[in-house]
């Protein structure tokens, strides 16, 4: 179990000190998602095949904008596009980004291309949710993998159909946000909690020396800004304040990978756990039955079924008052419980009321 140095013991509940900027955000100051569609050229025969129609249509439209008209060409259906690939682009426009700033772009194949290695992304507009163009992307791709094939053999490393263009997009339109005109600011907690919201408001008022903050609910704290006050300076002061937080006890379970993460604030109640296993294996073998010589019988396939059972003895774990998560994990390891067994046991403990924590299943 790992505890941060800032964690101290206060009565029966653990208190953690954290900066406001790490546990909350300013309402309205947010990132914006961008998306686009374009083509990557310069591939070495690893692009989209002729079975994928839209890369060819994209290429024809691009060439038409360049002054090359292929709409009436009789060889249009025979064009090969193995050296290009249709891709989707995604990027994040940060808050306060201005025209001329550069942002990273993630490029992913939209067709059946085998690899984007060595490709060049042509000029592609990036759109926001409102349909407006906020950035333009172009540049060479950087991949963390490759795919090489010859004579039916294929060698692939990592994921060669997704790459990045570092600083590949230039911002063309800014999202309007004027802090100077905002007379009321709101801080939004990442994890809703009434006590943390009250402690945050009290800490802000104590550090600033005036009734600046007020907790509206379990997630929102409002700041009353004076007409002549410098908002960026105020936010810089507020975000650096350390407050006492009371994180919610949580157990996170990933049933697909068998991963279990138990927080340090999880409490256990007295409980007895009986855990055993019964495995039943049914094996069917098919044997061929041949008729005797000069008989009128026919060849038949006869299934031979064998059932094997194995019942393991029940393992018992007893947790007394004040038991810790360390003791639970240690006892589960001693009985040889697998990750799947631990997940089942934790779910049963939650249903029995012996696990005082939020159980989140991914």
Short mmCIF file of C-alpha atoms in Angstrom, two decimals:
data_model
loop_
_atom_site.label_atom_id
_atom_site.label_comp_id
_atom_site.label_asym_id
_atom_site.label_seq_id
_atom_site.Cartn_x
_atom_site.Cartn_y
_atom_site.Cartn_z
CA UNK A 1 0.00 0.00 0.00
CA UNK A 2 1.42 3.39 -0.97
CA UNK A 3 0.60 6.65 0.77
CA UNK A 4 1.71 10.07 -0.42
CA UNK A 5 3.85 12.17 1.98
CA UNK A 6 1.08 14.79 2.18
CA UNK A 7 -1.35 12.28 3.67
CA UNK A 8 -1.93 12.67 7.42
CA UNK A 9 -4.18 10.86 9.87
CA UNK A 10 -7.15 12.85 11.19
CA UNK A 11 -9.30 10.80 13.52
CA UNK A 12 -10.70 7.81 11.69
CA UNK A 13 -10.51 9.34 8.20
CA UNK A 14 -7.45 10.00 6.09
CA UNK A 15 -6.95 13.56 4.86
CA UNK A 16 -4.96 14.42 1.76
CA UNK A 17 -3.57 17.85 0.95
CA UNK A 18 -3.82 18.84 -2.71
CA UNK A 19 -3.59 21.98 -4.77
CA UNK A 20 -6.82 23.34 -6.17
CA UNK A 21 -5.43 23.20 -9.72
CA UNK A 22 -4.99 19.41 -9.34
CA UNK A 23 -8.52 18.63 -8.14
CA UNK A 24 -10.63 21.27 -9.88
CA UNK A 25 -10.96 23.21 -13.12
CA UNK A 26 -12.30 26.62 -14.05
CA UNK A 27 -15.72 26.48 -15.68
CA UNK A 28 -15.48 27.57 -19.31
CA UNK A 29 -11.70 27.11 -19.51
CA UNK A 30 -11.66 23.84 -21.40
CA UNK A 31 -10.19 21.99 -24.34
CA UNK A 32 -12.11 21.44 -27.58
CA UNK A 33 -12.02 18.35 -29.78
CA UNK A 34 -11.28 18.66 -33.50
CA UNK A 35 -11.70 16.09 -36.26
CA UNK A 36 -10.88 15.95 -39.95
CA UNK A 37 -10.63 13.66 -42.98
CA UNK A 38 -7.76 13.62 -45.45
CA UNK A 39 -5.24 11.47 -47.31
CA UNK A 40 -1.72 10.29 -46.60
CA UNK A 41 0.55 9.90 -49.64
CA UNK A 42 4.06 8.58 -50.23
CA UNK A 43 3.45 5.06 -48.89
CA UNK A 44 5.46 2.11 -50.18
CA UNK A 45 2.64 -0.02 -51.54
CA UNK A 46 1.02 -0.37 -48.10
CA UNK A 47 -1.93 1.93 -48.70
CA UNK A 48 -5.60 1.27 -49.44
CA UNK A 49 -6.58 -1.35 -52.00
CA UNK A 50 -8.96 -0.90 -54.92
CA UNK A 51 -11.74 -2.51 -52.89
CA UNK A 52 -11.87 0.66 -50.78
CA UNK A 53 -13.76 3.21 -52.88
CA UNK A 54 -13.57 6.45 -50.91
CA UNK A 55 -9.74 6.93 -51.11
CA UNK A 56 -10.05 7.08 -54.90
CA UNK A 57 -12.90 9.58 -54.66
CA UNK A 58 -10.81 11.69 -52.25
CA UNK A 59 -7.86 11.60 -54.64
CA UNK A 60 -10.04 12.67 -57.59
CA UNK A 61 -11.51 15.57 -55.58
CA UNK A 62 -8.02 16.66 -54.46
CA UNK A 63 -6.67 16.58 -58.00
CA UNK A 64 -9.69 18.49 -59.27
CA UNK A 65 -8.96 21.29 -56.79
CA UNK A 66 -5.41 21.32 -58.17
CA UNK A 67 -6.72 21.80 -61.72
CA UNK A 68 -6.52 18.15 -62.86
CA UNK A 69 -9.89 16.84 -64.07
CA UNK A 70 -10.20 13.04 -64.09
CA UNK A 71 -14.00 12.76 -64.03
CA UNK A 72 -14.19 11.77 -67.73
CA UNK A 73 -11.05 9.62 -67.77
CA UNK A 74 -11.73 6.05 -69.03
CA UNK A 75 -8.90 4.70 -66.83
CA UNK A 76 -10.47 6.05 -63.64
CA UNK A 77 -11.69 2.63 -62.52
CA UNK A 78 -8.23 1.13 -63.06
CA UNK A 79 -6.32 3.61 -60.90
CA UNK A 80 -4.20 2.04 -58.19
CA UNK A 81 -4.07 3.74 -54.79
CA UNK A 82 -1.62 1.50 -52.90
CA UNK A 83 0.69 4.47 -52.25
CA UNK A 84 -1.99 6.52 -50.48
CA UNK A 85 -4.45 5.97 -47.65
CA UNK A 86 -7.59 7.70 -46.47
CA UNK A 87 -7.26 8.76 -42.83
CA UNK A 88 -9.20 10.42 -40.05
CA UNK A 89 -7.52 13.09 -37.95
CA UNK A 90 -8.15 14.00 -34.33
CA UNK A 91 -6.66 16.83 -32.30
CA UNK A 92 -7.29 18.77 -29.12
CA UNK A 93 -7.54 22.55 -29.26
CA UNK A 94 -6.35 23.81 -25.85
CA UNK A 95 -7.92 26.72 -24.05
CA UNK A 96 -6.71 30.20 -25.03
CA UNK A 97 -5.07 28.88 -28.23
CA UNK A 98 -4.55 31.68 -30.71
CA UNK A 99 -4.13 31.66 -34.51
CA UNK A 100 -0.60 30.61 -35.31
CA UNK A 101 -0.20 28.19 -32.39
CA UNK A 102 0.69 24.62 -33.30
CA UNK A 103 -0.90 21.48 -31.89
CA UNK A 104 -0.27 17.74 -32.29
CA UNK A 105 -2.43 15.59 -34.57
CA UNK A 106 -3.26 11.88 -34.40
CA UNK A 107 -3.78 10.19 -37.77
CA UNK A 108 -5.60 6.84 -38.15
CA UNK A 109 -6.29 4.78 -41.25
CA UNK A 110 -9.93 4.73 -42.38
CA UNK A 111 -9.55 2.00 -45.04
CA UNK A 112 -7.63 -1.26 -45.35
CA UNK A 113 -4.11 0.17 -45.49
CA UNK A 114 -1.47 -2.11 -43.97
CA UNK A 115 0.89 0.62 -42.78
CA UNK A 116 1.25 4.41 -42.79
CA UNK A 117 5.04 4.24 -42.46
CA UNK A 118 6.84 6.98 -44.41
CA UNK A 119 3.59 8.75 -45.29
CA UNK A 120 2.98 12.47 -45.70
CA UNK A 121 -0.31 13.99 -44.60
CA UNK A 122 -1.64 16.47 -47.15
CA UNK A 123 -3.24 19.74 -46.07
CA UNK A 124 -6.41 18.81 -44.16
CA UNK A 125 -8.89 21.10 -42.36
CA UNK A 126 -9.85 20.24 -38.78
CA UNK A 127 -13.46 20.94 -37.78
CA UNK A 128 -15.06 21.63 -34.43
CA UNK A 129 -18.50 20.45 -33.25
CA UNK A 130 -20.05 23.58 -34.81
CA UNK A 131 -18.74 22.69 -38.28
CA UNK A 132 -16.24 25.57 -38.39
CA UNK A 133 -12.58 25.10 -39.38
CA UNK A 134 -10.31 25.75 -36.39
CA UNK A 135 -6.98 24.36 -37.64
CA UNK A 136 -5.17 23.08 -40.73
CA UNK A 137 -2.95 19.97 -40.52
CA UNK A 138 -0.09 18.82 -42.75
CA UNK A 139 3.23 17.07 -42.33
CA UNK A 140 5.13 13.75 -42.15
CA UNK A 141 3.88 10.99 -39.88
CA UNK A 142 5.73 9.52 -36.93
CA UNK A 143 4.86 5.87 -36.23
CA UNK A 144 5.71 3.63 -33.32
CA UNK A 145 5.53 0.45 -35.39
CA UNK A 146 5.92 -1.09 -38.81
CA UNK A 147 4.52 -3.84 -41.03
CA UNK A 148 6.65 -5.65 -43.63
CA UNK A 149 5.30 -8.37 -45.91
CA UNK A 150 6.70 -10.50 -48.72
CA UNK A 151 5.54 -13.73 -50.40
CA UNK A 152 2.60 -14.09 -48.09
CA UNK A 153 4.63 -13.56 -44.90
CA UNK A 154 3.93 -10.57 -42.67
CA UNK A 155 6.00 -9.10 -39.86
CA UNK A 156 4.22 -6.46 -37.78
CA UNK A 157 5.40 -4.48 -34.76
CA UNK A 158 3.01 -2.43 -32.62
CA UNK A 159 0.24 -0.60 -34.53
CA UNK A 160 1.40 0.73 -37.90
CA UNK A 161 -1.96 2.14 -39.02
CA UNK A 162 -2.00 4.97 -36.46
CA UNK A 163 0.58 7.73 -36.22
CA UNK A 164 1.13 11.29 -35.04
CA UNK A 165 2.21 14.54 -36.63
CA UNK A 166 3.97 16.54 -33.88
CA UNK A 167 3.03 20.22 -34.14
CA UNK A 168 1.37 19.24 -37.41
CA UNK A 169 -1.68 21.49 -37.14
CA UNK A 170 -1.74 25.28 -37.08
CA UNK A 171 -4.59 27.01 -35.32
CA UNK A 172 -6.60 29.25 -37.68
CA UNK A 173 -9.50 30.25 -35.42
CA UNK A 174 -9.56 30.92 -31.67
CA UNK A 175 -12.37 29.99 -29.29
CA UNK A 176 -13.55 33.30 -27.78
CA UNK A 177 -13.10 33.46 -24.00
CA UNK A 178 -12.51 36.83 -22.29
CA UNK A 179 -11.73 36.43 -18.60
CA UNK A 180 -11.68 40.20 -18.05
CA UNK A 181 -15.45 40.41 -18.62
CA UNK A 182 -16.30 37.55 -16.26
CA UNK A 183 -17.55 38.87 -12.94
CA UNK A 184 -18.37 35.42 -11.53
CA UNK A 185 -16.04 32.46 -11.84
CA UNK A 186 -16.83 28.88 -10.99
CA UNK A 187 -14.47 26.10 -9.92
CA UNK A 188 -15.63 22.57 -10.74
CA UNK A 189 -14.35 19.66 -8.66
CA UNK A 190 -13.17 16.64 -10.62
CA UNK A 191 -14.83 14.35 -8.05
CA UNK A 192 -18.03 15.66 -6.49
CA UNK A 193 -17.87 15.82 -2.68
CA UNK A 194 -19.71 18.21 -0.34
CA UNK A 195 -17.04 18.23 2.35
CA UNK A 196 -14.22 18.90 -0.12
CA UNK A 197 -16.24 21.74 -1.67
CA UNK A 198 -16.78 23.34 1.74
CA UNK A 199 -13.12 22.93 2.69
CA UNK A 200 -12.05 24.47 -0.62
CA UNK A 201 -14.30 27.51 -0.17
CA UNK A 202 -13.05 27.98 3.39
CA UNK A 203 -9.40 27.70 2.33
CA UNK A 204 -9.85 30.27 -0.46
CA UNK A 205 -11.54 32.75 1.90
CA UNK A 206 -8.84 32.19 4.52
CA UNK A 207 -5.93 32.71 2.11
CA UNK A 208 -7.42 35.74 0.33
CA UNK A 209 -8.69 37.36 3.54
CA UNK A 210 -12.20 38.07 2.21
CA UNK A 211 -15.44 36.19 1.49
CA UNK A 212 -14.53 35.38 -2.09
CA UNK A 213 -15.67 31.76 -2.49
CA UNK A 214 -18.99 30.05 -1.86
CA UNK A 215 -19.79 26.34 -2.29
CA UNK A 216 -22.95 25.99 -4.38
CA UNK A 217 -23.16 22.19 -4.38
CA UNK A 218 -20.91 19.15 -4.18
CA UNK A 219 -19.03 20.09 -7.34
CA UNK A 220 -19.30 23.86 -7.94
CA UNK A 221 -17.62 26.70 -6.00
CA UNK A 222 -18.30 30.26 -7.18
CA UNK A 223 -15.84 33.17 -6.91
CA UNK A 224 -17.15 36.73 -6.69
CA UNK A 225 -14.74 38.89 -8.72
CA UNK A 226 -14.41 42.61 -8.04
CA UNK A 227 -14.90 44.97 -11.06
CA UNK A 228 -11.28 46.17 -11.03
CA UNK A 229 -9.71 42.82 -10.12
CA UNK A 230 -7.14 41.09 -12.32
CA UNK A 231 -8.76 37.73 -13.07
CA UNK A 232 -5.61 35.84 -14.24
CA UNK A 233 -3.74 36.92 -11.10
CA UNK A 234 -6.67 35.88 -8.93
CA UNK A 235 -6.89 32.44 -10.56
CA UNK A 236 -3.12 31.97 -10.23
CA UNK A 237 -3.39 32.67 -6.49
CA UNK A 238 -6.43 30.47 -6.01
CA UNK A 239 -5.09 27.48 -7.94
CA UNK A 240 -1.92 27.38 -5.82
CA UNK A 241 -3.86 27.06 -2.53
CA UNK A 242 -3.66 23.65 -0.83
CA UNK A 243 -6.88 22.25 0.61
CA UNK A 244 -7.86 19.19 2.57
CA UNK A 245 -9.58 16.61 0.39
CA UNK A 246 -11.49 13.53 1.41
CA UNK A 247 -11.28 11.06 -1.49
CA UNK A 248 -14.01 8.51 -1.85
CA UNK A 249 -13.07 4.94 -1.03
CA UNK A 250 -13.04 3.00 -4.29
CA UNK A 251 -12.13 -0.42 -5.65
CA UNK A 252 -11.55 -0.58 -9.41
CA UNK A 253 -11.92 -3.92 -11.18
CA UNK A 254 -11.11 -4.77 -14.78
CA UNK A 255 -12.68 -8.15 -15.45
CA UNK A 256 -11.18 -8.40 -18.95
CA UNK A 257 -7.59 -8.28 -17.70
CA UNK A 258 -8.10 -9.50 -14.14
CA UNK A 259 -6.72 -6.27 -12.65
CA UNK A 260 -7.85 -5.16 -9.18
CA UNK A 261 -6.84 -1.79 -7.68
CA UNK A 262 -7.85 -1.17 -4.06
CA UNK A 263 -7.57 2.35 -2.62
CA UNK A 264 -5.98 3.02 0.73
CA UNK A 265 -9.23 4.45 2.18
CA UNK A 266 -11.16 1.19 1.79
CA UNK A 267 -12.57 -0.14 5.08
CA UNK A 268 -13.44 -3.74 5.84
CA UNK A 269 -16.01 -5.06 8.26
CA UNK A 270 -15.74 -8.38 10.15
CA UNK A 271 -16.53 -11.18 7.73
CA UNK A 272 -15.82 -14.87 7.11
CA UNK A 273 -15.06 -15.97 3.56
CA UNK A 274 -15.37 -19.57 2.37
CA UNK A 275 -13.87 -20.14 -1.02
CA UNK A 276 -13.59 -23.43 -2.91
CA UNK A 277 -13.72 -24.72 -6.44
CA UNK A 278 -15.53 -27.48 -8.32
CA UNK A 279 -14.36 -28.18 -11.86
CA UNK A 280 -16.18 -30.49 -14.26
CA UNK A 281 -14.55 -31.56 -17.53
CA UNK A 282 -16.59 -33.31 -20.21
CA UNK A 283 -14.42 -34.92 -22.91
CA UNK A 284 -16.00 -36.51 -26.00
CA UNK A 285 -13.98 -38.76 -28.33
CA UNK A 286 -15.38 -40.09 -31.60
CA UNK A 287 -14.50 -43.67 -32.56
CA UNK A 288 -15.24 -45.44 -35.83
CA UNK A 289 -17.12 -48.77 -35.57
CA UNK A 290 -16.48 -51.11 -38.52
CA UNK A 291 -18.94 -53.95 -39.36
CA UNK A 292 -17.79 -57.56 -39.43
CA UNK A 293 -16.60 -59.26 -42.68
CA UNK A 294 -19.37 -60.20 -45.14
CA UNK A 295 -21.97 -58.61 -42.89
CA UNK A 296 -24.70 -56.23 -43.96
CA UNK A 297 -23.70 -53.57 -41.39
CA UNK A 298 -22.44 -50.07 -42.12
CA UNK A 299 -19.63 -48.03 -40.69
CA UNK A 300 -20.77 -45.88 -37.75
CA UNK A 301 -19.15 -43.10 -35.74
CA UNK A 302 -19.75 -43.73 -32.04
CA UNK A 303 -19.10 -40.91 -29.52
CA UNK A 304 -17.34 -41.93 -26.29
CA UNK A 305 -17.98 -39.38 -23.50
CA UNK A 306 -15.88 -39.20 -20.35
CA UNK A 307 -16.74 -36.95 -17.39
CA UNK A 308 -14.04 -35.91 -14.93
CA UNK A 309 -14.74 -33.93 -11.76
CA UNK A 310 -12.41 -32.35 -9.25
CA UNK A 311 -13.66 -30.75 -6.05
CA UNK A 312 -11.15 -28.64 -4.16
CA UNK A 313 -11.38 -28.24 -0.39
CA UNK A 314 -12.97 -25.06 0.94
CA UNK A 315 -10.53 -22.35 2.00
CA UNK A 316 -11.55 -20.09 4.88
CA UNK A 317 -10.58 -16.48 5.55
CA UNK A 318 -11.68 -14.63 8.66
CA UNK A 319 -11.35 -10.86 8.90
CA UNK A 320 -11.80 -9.37 12.36
CA UNK A 321 -12.73 -5.86 13.42
CA UNK A 322 -10.14 -3.35 12.16
CA UNK A 323 -8.82 -5.59 9.38
CA UNK A 324 -6.91 -3.80 6.63
CA UNK A 325 -6.72 -4.26 2.90
CA UNK A 326 -3.17 -5.58 3.32
CA UNK A 327 -4.47 -8.43 5.48
CA UNK A 328 -7.19 -9.26 2.95
CA UNK A 329 -4.72 -9.37 0.04
CA UNK A 330 -2.22 -11.41 2.08
CA UNK A 331 -4.86 -13.97 3.07
CA UNK A 332 -6.09 -14.26 -0.52
CA UNK A 333 -2.55 -14.90 -1.70
CA UNK A 334 -2.04 -17.59 0.93
CA UNK A 335 -5.04 -19.59 -0.27
CA UNK A 336 -3.82 -19.28 -3.88
CA UNK A 337 -6.70 -17.16 -5.13
CA UNK A 338 -6.33 -15.97 -8.72
CA UNK A 339 -7.25 -12.52 -9.97
CA UNK A 340 -10.63 -13.84 -11.12
CA UNK A 341 -11.23 -15.29 -7.65
CA UNK A 342 -10.34 -11.98 -6.00
CA UNK A 343 -12.85 -10.17 -8.24
CA UNK A 344 -15.62 -12.61 -7.31
CA UNK A 345 -14.75 -12.38 -3.60
CA UNK A 346 -14.75 -8.57 -3.63
CA UNK A 347 -18.12 -8.48 -5.38
CA UNK A 348 -19.54 -10.90 -2.82
CA UNK A 349 -18.10 -8.83 0.05
CA UNK A 350 -19.72 -5.71 -1.40
CA UNK A 351 -23.10 -7.44 -1.54
CA UNK A 352 -22.66 -8.67 2.05
CA UNK A 353 -21.88 -5.15 3.30
CA UNK A 354 -18.35 -6.05 4.40
CA UNK A 355 -16.63 -3.78 1.88
CA UNK A 356 -17.16 -0.08 2.56
CA UNK A 357 -16.14 1.30 -0.82
CA UNK A 358 -17.49 2.09 -4.25
CA UNK A 359 -16.98 -0.88 -6.56
CA UNK A 360 -16.24 0.25 -10.12
CA UNK A 361 -16.11 -2.40 -12.84
CA UNK A 362 -14.35 -1.39 -16.05
#
